[in-house]
Coordinates of C-alpha atoms and ligand atoms in Angstrom, one line a residue:
M156 CA 46.0 91.1 74.7
C157 CA 48.4 89.3 72.5
G158 CA 50.9 90.0 70.8
I159 CA 51.8 90.7 67.0
V160 CA 54.8 90.9 64.9
G161 CA 54.8 91.4 61.1
A162 CA 57.6 92.0 58.8
V163 CA 58.5 93.0 54.7
A164 CA 62.1 92.7 53.9
Q165 CA 64.6 91.2 51.3
R166 CA 66.1 88.9 54.4
D167 CA 64.7 85.9 56.3
V168 CA 62.5 87.6 58.8
A169 CA 61.4 84.3 61.2
E170 CA 64.5 85.5 63.8
I171 CA 62.9 89.5 63.9
L172 CA 59.4 87.9 64.3
V173 CA 60.3 85.2 67.0
E174 CA 62.5 87.8 69.0
G175 CA 59.7 90.3 68.8
L176 CA 57.1 87.9 70.2
R177 CA 59.4 86.9 73.3
R178 CA 59.6 90.5 73.5
L179 CA 55.3 90.4 73.5
E180 CA 55.1 87.6 75.7
Y181 CA 54.3 90.0 78.6
R182 CA 50.7 90.3 76.9
G183 CA 49.7 86.5 76.5
Y184 CA 51.2 83.5 75.9
D185 CA 49.7 80.5 76.0
S186 CA 50.2 79.6 72.5
A187 CA 52.4 80.9 69.5
G188 CA 52.8 81.4 65.7
V189 CA 54.5 82.1 62.6
A190 CA 53.6 82.2 59.1
I191 CA 56.0 83.2 56.4
I192 CA 55.5 83.3 52.3
N193 CA 57.9 81.5 50.6
N194 CA 57.5 80.9 46.7
A195 CA 54.3 81.9 46.7
D196 CA 53.4 79.2 49.7
I197 CA 52.6 80.3 53.0
N198 CA 54.5 78.2 55.9
R199 CA 53.5 78.3 59.0
V200 CA 54.4 76.7 62.7
R201 CA 51.9 76.7 65.6
R202 CA 52.7 75.2 68.9
L203 CA 50.9 75.4 72.0
G204 CA 52.6 77.1 75.5
K205 CA 55.5 79.9 75.3
V206 CA 57.3 81.4 72.6
K207 CA 60.1 79.1 73.8
E208 CA 57.9 76.3 72.0
L209 CA 58.0 78.0 68.7
S210 CA 61.2 78.9 68.9
D211 CA 62.1 74.9 69.3
A212 CA 60.4 73.7 66.7
L213 CA 61.1 76.3 64.4
A214 CA 64.8 75.2 64.8
L215 CA 64.1 71.4 64.0
E216 CA 62.1 73.2 61.2
P217 CA 63.2 76.5 60.1
L218 CA 61.3 78.8 57.6
N219 CA 62.3 81.3 55.0
G220 CA 61.1 84.2 53.4
G221 CA 61.3 88.1 53.5
T222 CA 57.2 88.5 54.6
G223 CA 55.8 86.8 57.6
I224 CA 53.5 87.7 60.9
A225 CA 53.3 86.5 64.0
H226 CA 51.5 86.1 67.4
T227 CA 51.7 85.0 70.9
R228 CA 48.1 84.5 72.2
W229 CA 46.1 85.5 75.2
A230 CA 43.0 82.9 74.4
T231 CA 39.6 84.6 74.4
H232 CA 37.5 82.8 71.6
G233 CA 38.5 78.9 71.8
E234 CA 41.0 77.0 74.0
P235 CA 44.6 77.4 74.2
S236 CA 45.5 74.9 71.5
E237 CA 47.3 74.6 68.9
I238 CA 44.4 74.9 66.2
N239 CA 43.2 77.8 68.0
A240 CA 46.7 79.6 67.6
H241 CA 47.4 82.4 65.6
P242 CA 48.0 83.0 61.9
H243 CA 45.1 81.2 60.6
I244 CA 44.4 81.2 57.3
S245 CA 41.7 80.7 54.6
G246 CA 42.1 78.5 52.3
S247 CA 46.0 78.3 51.6
D248 CA 45.9 82.4 50.4
I249 CA 45.5 84.6 53.0
A250 CA 47.0 84.6 56.2
I251 CA 46.2 86.7 59.4
V252 CA 47.2 87.4 62.9
H253 CA 44.7 89.7 65.2
N254 CA 44.3 91.0 68.8
G255 CA 40.9 92.1 70.2
I256 CA 37.3 90.3 69.9
I257 CA 35.2 90.3 66.9
E258 CA 31.7 90.7 68.4
N259 CA 29.3 89.7 65.5
H260 CA 31.7 86.5 64.7
Q261 CA 29.0 84.2 65.1
Q262 CA 26.8 86.0 62.5
L263 CA 29.4 86.4 60.4
K264 CA 30.4 82.6 60.5
E265 CA 27.0 81.4 59.8
Q266 CA 26.8 83.8 56.7
L267 CA 30.6 82.4 55.7
I268 CA 29.5 78.8 56.5
A269 CA 26.6 79.1 54.0
K270 CA 29.1 80.3 51.3
G271 CA 30.8 76.8 51.8
Y272 CA 33.4 78.5 54.0
E273 CA 35.2 75.4 56.2
F274 CA 36.2 76.5 59.9
S275 CA 39.0 74.6 61.5
S276 CA 39.3 76.6 64.6
A277 CA 36.8 77.9 67.4
T278 CA 38.1 81.6 67.3
D279 CA 36.8 84.6 65.9
T280 CA 39.6 85.3 64.4
E281 CA 39.1 82.6 61.5
V282 CA 35.8 84.9 60.8
M283 CA 37.6 87.4 59.5
A284 CA 40.8 85.6 57.6
H285 CA 37.6 84.0 55.5
L286 CA 35.8 87.1 55.0
V287 CA 38.6 88.7 54.1
A288 CA 39.1 85.8 51.4
E289 CA 35.4 86.2 50.4
E290 CA 36.0 90.0 49.2
F291 CA 39.2 89.4 47.6
K292 CA 37.2 87.0 45.3
Q293 CA 34.9 90.3 44.2
T294 CA 38.4 92.7 43.9
N295 CA 41.6 90.4 43.6
D296 CA 43.1 93.4 45.8
L297 CA 44.1 92.7 49.2
L298 CA 44.2 96.4 50.5
S299 CA 40.4 96.7 49.5
A300 CA 39.1 93.2 50.6
V301 CA 40.5 94.5 54.0
Q302 CA 39.1 97.8 53.4
N303 CA 35.8 96.5 52.4
A304 CA 35.5 93.8 55.5
V305 CA 36.6 95.7 58.1
K306 CA 33.4 97.5 57.4
Q307 CA 31.6 94.4 58.4
F308 CA 33.2 93.6 61.9
D309 CA 31.7 94.8 65.2
G310 CA 34.1 94.8 68.3
A311 CA 37.9 95.5 68.4
Y312 CA 41.1 94.7 66.2
G313 CA 44.7 95.4 65.7
A314 CA 45.1 92.9 62.9
V315 CA 48.0 91.7 59.9
F316 CA 47.3 90.6 56.5
M317 CA 49.2 88.8 54.0
H318 CA 48.5 87.0 50.5
R319 CA 50.7 84.4 49.0
E320 CA 50.9 85.9 45.9
M321 CA 51.5 89.2 47.2
P322 CA 54.5 89.2 49.3
E323 CA 55.5 92.3 48.7
Q324 CA 52.8 93.7 51.2
L325 CA 51.3 93.3 54.4
I326 CA 47.5 94.9 55.2
V327 CA 47.4 96.2 58.6
A328 CA 43.9 97.5 60.4
R329 CA 43.1 99.1 63.5
S330 CA 40.4 99.5 65.6
G331 CA 40.7 99.5 69.3
S332 CA 43.7 97.5 69.6
P333 CA 47.4 99.4 69.3
L334 CA 49.5 98.7 65.7
V335 CA 52.8 100.5 65.2
I336 CA 54.2 100.5 62.2
G337 CA 58.5 100.4 62.2
K338 CA 60.6 101.7 59.2
G339 CA 63.9 100.3 58.7
I340 CA 66.0 100.7 55.9
G341 CA 64.6 99.1 52.9
E342 CA 62.4 97.0 55.1
M343 CA 59.2 97.8 57.4
F344 CA 57.9 95.6 60.4
V345 CA 54.7 96.4 62.1
A346 CA 54.0 95.4 65.6
S347 CA 51.2 95.7 68.8
D348 CA 54.2 97.2 70.5
Q349 CA 57.4 98.9 69.7
L350 CA 59.2 97.1 72.0
A351 CA 58.5 94.1 69.9
L352 CA 60.8 95.8 67.1
L353 CA 63.3 98.2 68.9
P354 CA 66.4 95.4 67.9
V355 CA 65.1 96.6 64.5
T356 CA 64.0 100.3 64.0
R357 CA 63.8 103.3 66.3
Q358 CA 61.3 105.1 63.8
F359 CA 57.6 104.5 64.6
L360 CA 54.1 105.4 63.3
Y361 CA 51.0 104.6 65.2
L362 CA 47.9 103.7 63.1
E363 CA 44.8 105.8 64.9
E364 CA 41.4 104.2 65.0
G365 CA 39.6 102.8 61.9
E366 CA 42.5 103.3 59.9
V367 CA 43.6 100.5 57.3
A368 CA 47.3 100.9 55.9
Q369 CA 49.8 99.0 53.1
V370 CA 53.0 98.2 54.0
T371 CA 55.7 97.5 51.7
R372 CA 59.6 97.3 52.2
T373 CA 60.0 100.9 51.4
E374 CA 56.4 103.0 51.5
L375 CA 53.3 102.7 54.2
Q376 CA 50.5 104.1 52.7
I377 CA 47.4 105.0 55.2
Y378 CA 43.9 105.3 54.5
S379 CA 41.5 106.8 57.3
R380 CA 38.4 105.1 58.1
D381 CA 35.9 106.4 55.0
G382 CA 39.0 105.4 52.6
N383 CA 40.8 109.3 52.3
K384 CA 45.1 109.0 52.1
V385 CA 46.4 109.8 55.6
D386 CA 49.8 111.4 55.5
R387 CA 51.8 110.8 59.0
D388 CA 55.4 110.9 59.7
F389 CA 57.5 108.6 61.7
E390 CA 58.5 109.4 64.4
E391 CA 62.0 108.9 66.1
S392 CA 61.2 106.0 69.9
S393 CA 61.4 107.8 73.1
I394 CA 61.3 104.7 74.5
Q395 CA 64.9 104.9 76.6
H396 CA 64.4 101.5 78.6
D397 CA 65.0 98.4 76.6
V398 CA 63.7 95.3 78.2
G399 CA 67.0 94.2 79.1
D400 CA 67.8 90.8 80.9
K401 CA 67.3 90.0 84.3
G402 CA 70.0 90.8 85.6
P403 CA 71.4 89.5 89.0
Y404 CA 67.7 88.9 90.2
R405 CA 65.5 85.2 89.2
H406 CA 62.5 86.9 88.4
Y407 CA 62.0 90.2 86.2
M408 CA 59.5 91.0 89.8
L409 CA 62.0 90.9 91.5
K410 CA 64.0 92.9 90.0
E411 CA 61.2 95.3 89.3
I412 CA 60.6 95.5 93.0
Y413 CA 64.4 96.1 93.7
E414 CA 63.9 98.9 91.0
Q415 CA 61.4 100.8 92.8
P416 CA 63.8 103.2 94.4
D417 CA 65.4 104.2 91.2
A418 CA 62.0 104.7 89.5
I419 CA 60.4 106.8 92.1
A420 CA 63.5 108.7 91.7
N421 CA 62.8 109.0 87.9
T422 CA 59.2 109.8 88.4
L423 CA 60.3 112.7 90.6
E424 CA 63.2 114.2 89.0
G425 CA 62.7 117.5 87.2
R426 CA 59.2 117.8 88.4
I427 CA 59.8 119.1 91.9
K428 CA 61.1 122.8 92.3
D429 CA 62.1 124.5 95.1
G430 CA 60.1 122.6 97.1
S431 CA 56.8 122.7 95.3
I432 CA 55.2 121.2 93.0
N433 CA 54.1 123.5 89.5
S434 CA 50.8 122.5 87.2
D435 CA 52.9 122.8 84.3
I436 CA 54.3 119.6 84.9
F437 CA 51.1 118.3 83.8
G438 CA 50.8 120.3 80.3
E439 CA 50.5 124.0 79.6
K440 CA 46.7 123.7 79.8
A441 CA 47.0 122.3 83.4
K442 CA 47.2 125.8 85.4
D443 CA 43.2 127.0 83.9
I444 CA 42.3 123.3 84.4
F445 CA 43.1 122.9 87.7
A446 CA 42.6 126.7 89.5
T447 CA 38.5 126.1 88.0
L448 CA 38.0 122.0 89.2
E449 CA 35.4 121.6 91.6
A450 CA 35.4 117.5 91.1
I451 CA 37.7 114.6 90.5
Q452 CA 36.8 110.9 88.9
I453 CA 39.1 108.2 88.6
V454 CA 38.6 105.3 86.8
A455 CA 41.4 102.2 86.0
C456 CA 41.3 98.8 86.2
G457 CA 43.3 96.2 88.6
T458 CA 46.7 97.3 90.2
S459 CA 46.1 100.8 88.8
Y460 CA 42.5 100.5 90.4
H461 CA 44.0 100.7 93.6
A462 CA 46.1 103.1 92.9
G463 CA 43.1 105.3 92.2
M464 CA 41.5 104.4 95.5
V465 CA 44.6 105.8 97.5
A466 CA 44.2 108.9 95.5
K467 CA 40.4 109.1 97.1
Y468 CA 42.2 109.8 100.5
W469 CA 44.8 112.0 99.4
C470 CA 42.9 114.1 97.3
E471 CA 39.7 114.8 99.7
E472 CA 42.1 115.6 102.8
I473 CA 45.0 117.5 101.0
A474 CA 43.4 119.4 97.8
N475 CA 39.8 119.3 99.9
I476 CA 38.0 118.3 96.8
P477 CA 35.4 115.5 96.6
C478 CA 37.1 112.3 94.4
H479 CA 35.0 109.4 93.2
V480 CA 36.9 106.5 91.8
E481 CA 35.6 103.5 89.6
I482 CA 36.5 100.5 88.3
A483 CA 36.4 101.1 84.1
S484 CA 34.3 98.2 83.4
E485 CA 31.6 98.9 86.1
Y486 CA 31.9 103.0 84.9
R487 CA 31.8 102.3 81.4
Y488 CA 28.5 100.9 81.2
R489 CA 26.2 102.9 83.7
K490 CA 24.5 106.3 83.4
S491 CA 26.7 108.1 86.5
F492 CA 26.5 111.9 87.5
V493 CA 29.1 113.9 85.9
P494 CA 30.1 117.1 88.3
K495 CA 30.3 120.6 87.7
N496 CA 34.2 121.3 86.3
A497 CA 35.1 117.6 87.0
L498 CA 38.2 116.1 85.9
F499 CA 38.5 112.8 84.4
I500 CA 41.7 110.8 85.6
T501 CA 42.5 107.8 83.9
I502 CA 45.2 105.5 86.0
S503 CA 46.8 102.6 83.6
Q504 CA 50.5 101.2 83.1
S505 CA 50.2 100.4 79.6
G506 CA 47.8 103.0 78.5
E507 CA 45.6 100.3 76.5
T508 CA 43.6 98.6 78.5
A509 CA 40.1 98.6 76.6
D510 CA 37.8 99.3 79.7
T511 CA 39.7 102.3 80.9
L512 CA 39.9 103.4 77.0
A513 CA 36.1 102.9 76.6
A514 CA 35.4 105.1 79.9
L515 CA 37.4 107.9 79.2
R516 CA 35.5 107.9 75.8
L517 CA 32.4 108.1 77.3
A518 CA 33.5 111.1 79.5
K519 CA 34.6 113.1 77.1
E520 CA 31.1 112.7 75.2
S521 CA 29.6 113.2 78.7
G522 CA 30.5 116.6 79.8
F523 CA 33.7 116.2 82.2
M524 CA 35.5 119.7 82.0
S525 CA 39.1 118.0 80.9
S526 CA 40.8 114.6 81.0
L527 CA 44.4 113.5 82.5
S528 CA 46.3 110.2 81.8
I529 CA 48.6 109.1 84.3
C530 CA 50.2 106.5 82.3
N531 CA 53.5 104.5 81.6
V532 CA 53.6 104.6 78.0
P533 CA 54.5 107.4 76.0
G534 CA 52.1 107.5 72.8
S535 CA 49.7 104.8 74.1
S536 CA 45.9 105.5 73.1
L537 CA 45.1 107.1 76.7
V538 CA 47.7 109.4 76.4
R539 CA 46.6 110.5 73.0
E540 CA 43.5 110.6 73.4
S541 CA 43.5 112.6 76.8
D542 CA 43.5 116.4 77.4
L543 CA 46.6 116.1 79.7
A544 CA 48.8 113.2 80.2
F545 CA 51.4 112.6 82.8
M546 CA 54.5 110.1 82.5
T547 CA 55.1 107.8 85.5
R548 CA 58.4 107.0 83.6
A549 CA 58.9 103.5 85.8
G550 CA 60.3 102.0 82.7
A551 CA 59.5 98.9 80.9
E552 CA 58.2 96.3 83.6
I553 CA 57.8 92.7 82.2
G554 CA 56.4 91.0 84.8
V555 CA 52.9 90.6 85.2
A556 CA 52.2 91.3 88.5
S557 CA 52.3 94.6 88.3
T558 CA 54.8 96.3 91.0
K559 CA 56.8 99.8 90.5
A560 CA 54.2 100.5 87.8
F561 CA 52.0 100.9 90.8
T562 CA 54.1 102.8 93.4
T563 CA 55.7 105.1 90.3
Q564 CA 51.5 105.9 89.8
L565 CA 51.2 106.6 93.8
A566 CA 53.9 109.1 93.7
S567 CA 53.1 110.9 90.5
L568 CA 49.0 110.6 92.0
L569 CA 50.0 112.5 95.2
M570 CA 52.2 115.3 92.8
L571 CA 48.9 116.0 90.9
I572 CA 47.2 116.4 94.3
V573 CA 49.8 118.7 95.9
A574 CA 49.8 120.9 92.5
I575 CA 45.9 121.0 92.1
A576 CA 45.7 121.9 95.9
K577 CA 48.6 124.7 95.3
H578 CA 45.8 125.9 93.4
K579 CA 43.2 125.7 96.0
G580 CA 45.6 127.4 98.4
L581 CA 47.3 124.9 100.6
A582 CA 49.6 126.5 102.4
E583 CA 53.3 126.5 101.5
A584 CA 54.5 124.9 104.8
E585 CA 52.3 122.2 104.1
I586 CA 53.6 121.5 100.2
K587 CA 56.6 121.8 101.3
K588 CA 56.1 119.0 103.7
Y589 CA 54.5 116.6 101.1
V590 CA 56.9 117.7 98.8
S591 CA 59.9 115.9 101.5
A592 CA 58.3 113.3 102.1
L593 CA 57.8 112.5 98.2
E594 CA 61.7 113.5 98.0
A595 CA 62.5 111.1 100.6
L596 CA 61.0 108.3 99.2
P597 CA 63.7 106.3 97.3
G598 CA 65.8 106.4 100.7
E599 CA 62.6 104.9 102.5
I600 CA 61.5 101.9 100.2
N601 CA 65.5 101.5 100.0
R602 CA 65.0 100.4 103.7
A603 CA 62.0 98.8 103.3
L604 CA 63.5 96.4 100.8
E605 CA 66.1 95.6 103.7
Q606 CA 63.6 93.0 105.1
N607 CA 63.6 91.1 102.6
P608 CA 65.7 88.4 104.4
L609 CA 62.5 88.3 107.1
I610 CA 59.8 88.2 104.7
E611 CA 61.4 85.4 102.7
E612 CA 60.7 83.2 106.1
L613 CA 57.8 84.4 106.4
A614 CA 56.4 83.7 103.1
E615 CA 57.1 79.9 104.0
D616 CA 54.1 79.7 106.8
F617 CA 52.2 80.9 103.5
S618 CA 53.2 78.5 100.9
E619 CA 50.9 75.6 102.4
K620 CA 47.2 77.9 102.6
H621 CA 44.9 77.9 100.3
H622 CA 42.9 80.9 101.9
S623 CA 44.6 84.2 103.7
L624 CA 42.8 87.9 104.4
F625 CA 44.7 91.2 104.2
L626 CA 43.6 93.9 106.5
G627 CA 44.1 98.1 106.5
R628 CA 42.7 101.0 107.4
G629 CA 42.5 104.1 105.7
D630 CA 44.7 105.0 103.3
Q631 CA 46.0 101.5 103.7
Y632 CA 42.9 99.6 103.2
P633 CA 43.6 100.0 99.2
I634 CA 46.9 98.7 99.6
A635 CA 45.7 95.6 101.6
M636 CA 43.7 94.9 98.4
E637 CA 46.9 95.4 96.5
G638 CA 48.4 92.9 98.5
A639 CA 46.1 90.4 98.2
L640 CA 45.9 90.9 94.3
K641 CA 49.4 90.1 94.2
L642 CA 49.5 87.5 96.6
K643 CA 46.5 85.8 94.4
E644 CA 48.0 86.8 91.0
I645 CA 51.3 84.9 91.5
S646 CA 51.1 82.1 94.2
Y647 CA 47.2 81.1 93.3
I648 CA 46.3 81.6 97.0
H649 CA 42.6 83.0 97.7
A650 CA 43.5 86.4 99.3
E651 CA 40.5 88.8 100.4
A652 CA 41.5 92.0 101.3
Y653 CA 39.2 94.1 104.1
A654 CA 38.7 97.4 105.8
A655 CA 39.9 96.3 109.1
G656 CA 36.6 98.0 110.9
E657 CA 34.4 95.4 108.5
L658 CA 35.8 92.2 110.0
K659 CA 32.9 92.3 112.8
H660 CA 30.4 92.3 109.6
G661 CA 31.6 89.0 108.3
P662 CA 34.9 88.0 108.2
L663 CA 35.1 86.9 111.5
A664 CA 33.2 84.3 110.9
L665 CA 36.4 82.8 108.2
I666 CA 39.1 83.0 111.3
D667 CA 40.8 80.0 112.7
H668 CA 44.5 78.9 113.6
E669 CA 44.3 77.7 109.3
M670 CA 43.7 81.4 108.7
P671 CA 46.9 84.1 108.1
I672 CA 46.0 87.4 108.1
V673 CA 48.4 89.8 107.2
V674 CA 47.7 93.5 108.3
V675 CA 49.0 96.9 107.1
A676 CA 49.9 99.0 110.3
P677 CA 51.5 102.1 109.7
Q678 CA 51.7 104.2 112.5
N679 CA 48.6 107.2 112.4
E680 CA 45.9 108.4 114.1
L681 CA 43.7 104.6 113.3
L682 CA 46.4 102.3 114.8
E683 CA 44.9 102.1 117.9
K684 CA 41.1 100.8 116.1
L685 CA 43.3 98.7 114.2
K686 CA 45.0 97.5 117.1
S687 CA 41.2 96.7 118.5
N688 CA 40.8 94.8 115.2
M689 CA 43.7 92.6 115.4
E690 CA 42.8 91.6 119.0
E691 CA 39.4 90.4 117.6
V692 CA 41.2 88.1 115.4
R693 CA 44.0 86.6 118.2
A694 CA 40.8 85.9 120.3
R695 CA 39.4 83.6 117.6
G696 CA 42.8 82.2 117.0
G697 CA 43.8 83.6 113.5
Q698 CA 47.5 83.8 112.9
L699 CA 49.0 87.6 112.2
Y700 CA 51.6 88.7 110.0
V701 CA 51.8 92.8 111.0
F702 CA 53.8 95.2 108.9
A703 CA 54.5 97.9 111.7
D704 CA 56.3 100.9 112.3
S705 CA 58.9 100.0 115.0
S706 CA 57.9 102.8 117.2
S707 CA 54.4 101.0 117.5
N708 CA 55.9 98.5 119.6
F709 CA 54.4 95.3 118.4
V710 CA 56.4 92.2 119.3
N711 CA 56.8 88.4 118.0
D712 CA 54.4 86.3 120.4
D713 CA 52.1 83.3 119.9
G714 CA 50.1 84.2 117.1
I715 CA 51.6 86.9 115.8
K716 CA 54.7 87.6 113.7
V717 CA 56.2 91.3 113.2
V718 CA 57.9 93.0 110.9
N719 CA 59.2 96.6 111.2
V720 CA 58.2 98.7 108.0
N721 CA 59.7 102.3 109.2
S722 CA 57.9 105.0 107.2
E723 CA 58.8 108.9 108.3
H724 CA 55.8 110.2 106.2
E725 CA 52.2 109.6 106.8
V726 CA 51.6 110.5 103.3
T727 CA 53.6 108.5 101.9
A728 CA 53.1 105.3 104.0
P729 CA 50.8 103.4 101.6
I730 CA 53.7 103.6 99.1
V731 CA 56.6 102.5 101.4
Y732 CA 54.5 99.9 102.9
T733 CA 53.5 98.3 99.3
L734 CA 56.9 97.0 99.3
P735 CA 56.6 94.1 101.8
L736 CA 53.5 93.0 100.2
Q737 CA 55.2 92.5 97.2
L738 CA 57.7 90.6 98.5
L739 CA 55.6 88.4 100.5
S740 CA 54.1 87.4 97.6
Y741 CA 57.0 87.1 95.4
H742 CA 58.4 84.6 97.8
V743 CA 55.3 82.8 98.5
A744 CA 54.7 82.4 94.8
V745 CA 58.6 81.1 94.6
I746 CA 58.2 78.3 97.0
K747 CA 55.2 77.2 95.6
G748 CA 56.9 77.0 92.1
T749 CA 54.2 78.8 90.0
D750 CA 54.9 81.0 87.3
V751 CA 56.1 84.5 89.0
D752 CA 56.5 86.6 85.6
Q753 CA 53.9 84.5 83.5
P754 CA 51.1 83.6 85.8
R755 CA 48.7 81.2 84.2
N756 CA 45.4 82.7 83.1
L757 CA 47.0 86.5 83.1
A758 CA 47.8 89.0 80.7
K759 CA 49.8 92.5 81.0
S760 CA 48.2 94.6 79.2
V761 CA 44.2 93.4 78.8
T762 CA 43.1 95.6 75.2
V763 CA 40.2 93.4 75.1
E764 CA 37.2 93.8 77.2
Ligands
LIG14 C1 46.3 93.3 83.8 C2 47.4 93.6 84.3 C3 47.4 94.2 85.7 C4 47.0 95.8 85.7 C5 45.4 95.6 84.8 C6 45.4 97.3 84.4 O1 45.4 92.7 84.8 O2 48.0 92.1 84.8 O3 48.7 94.4 86.2 O4 47.0 96.4 86.8 O5 45.5 94.9 83.9 O6 46.1 97.8 83.6 P1 46.6 99.4 83.1 O7 47.5 98.9 82.2 O8 45.4 99.9 82.9 O9 47.2 99.7 84.6

């Protein structure tokens, strides 16, 4: 998490750094800071709160200079405060910005205190600054000081260092947290994400794990973990969508909800041919892998995990292949069974989630036949480290609560499962049926969005509530989970999702007239069972909010409010039914006045454990 920007240039860089931070605010936003070298002094401004606070402060107290580093923080060690905000400085000489967590910081801190270093913050980052300063005493060279220091860090870092007497260079180091170098004309930039640098360059190069690099205005020298020089070229960025503005929308989240018909059309474009889906869209090696495949293991976090859960229903039904799904933070720390000829799939909008990446690395050592990543960011760590990768093409998603990234993941997963099923002998007519369902999605999603005014009205009922339940069955159970996650993320209302058949095993005890219960109830063979579950709720005074097909004949009545969501294809109903739940949480959050795009305590890209 957290965002890093740095620059070595001849012009003043404060504006570039702050614009970069604005673009990275999705990674964390509880404090921000910038440090710039001017006449052999490091001048620093830090502020608690969003980047706006920092830019207001800089307007009153401008910083001049061509070499600088900046950071927007998502607190891990030490509360959000000005004192804990980055950049951190050792003495007055060496400044650092850092993403990640240094796990042995306590031990290093004690050693440094014994040597006379004083700490002003509660962060693990200040330990890094002092340790590099200590190493600098031995070598008088920033590059070798950083190279020596990083050998002593356990944990994850993407870090940028500068020395007040060496304004011609930045030293960058990466292990576990991404860092990209951007090349301008006679100037260089660094950042934790290309997005930060798009206004100044499109030429990028990613540091690999364990690398340290010296960045000057005109040159970049990379060193591997063991100190050898590494040659790699800059590449033109393939990012097509810039952050852009909110257009006519009040929030990025609403814009991104409404972008879903186009986003899914992009996901499908060029990937469906003659009513079929070929394995080659997943890469050259996919054909052989899919032909021998006997099992699938999916690992992901948060919303991406919910996409994986839906995929399990699809996989076992359509491809008749066993599919296990697990949260990455659990998977990575247990001994798990590796089935024969199994494909390991990671799902991630960012491609940088620390737990998912660690799970992939574990899987690669533990005997999986191959790995595939479903991801929204080309060039991200998961994409680079997986054997196969499939881009969801959702475009940049700025709202912290994931919307279009999720539905495009689902469309991608359905394509993947149909392509695998084809190798397993799925009849052509069946393949055509699934392809038609996929092709119909943009239109169906547009129709679901037409219910927005009604959903906005219903949202009023939720704004004073403290708790809510979400129910679904079958492949709609993960959609109920996703709906509950959205509501808690942005409205701060406690929301739980249950497979409706589990109601009688506990949650029924919670039902009274104060409890809103959201039900996702498309027309399918489980609908009658679901209706019985709903009656159990109504009999106990619960207020039902039912999202259902008009052919199911639900009508508004005492204790039940209905929103019609017509989905013509059963297989894609989980995607279509996601939309009204996104809109519901959005409107509840707006009524409650929360920070919709940047909800408290959360971040979009979780690069720490
Ligand atoms: C964070 C984000 C979620 C996301 C999760 C997993 O919690 O706020 O929206 O679902 O991380 O992220 P990933 O990038 O791996 O999908």
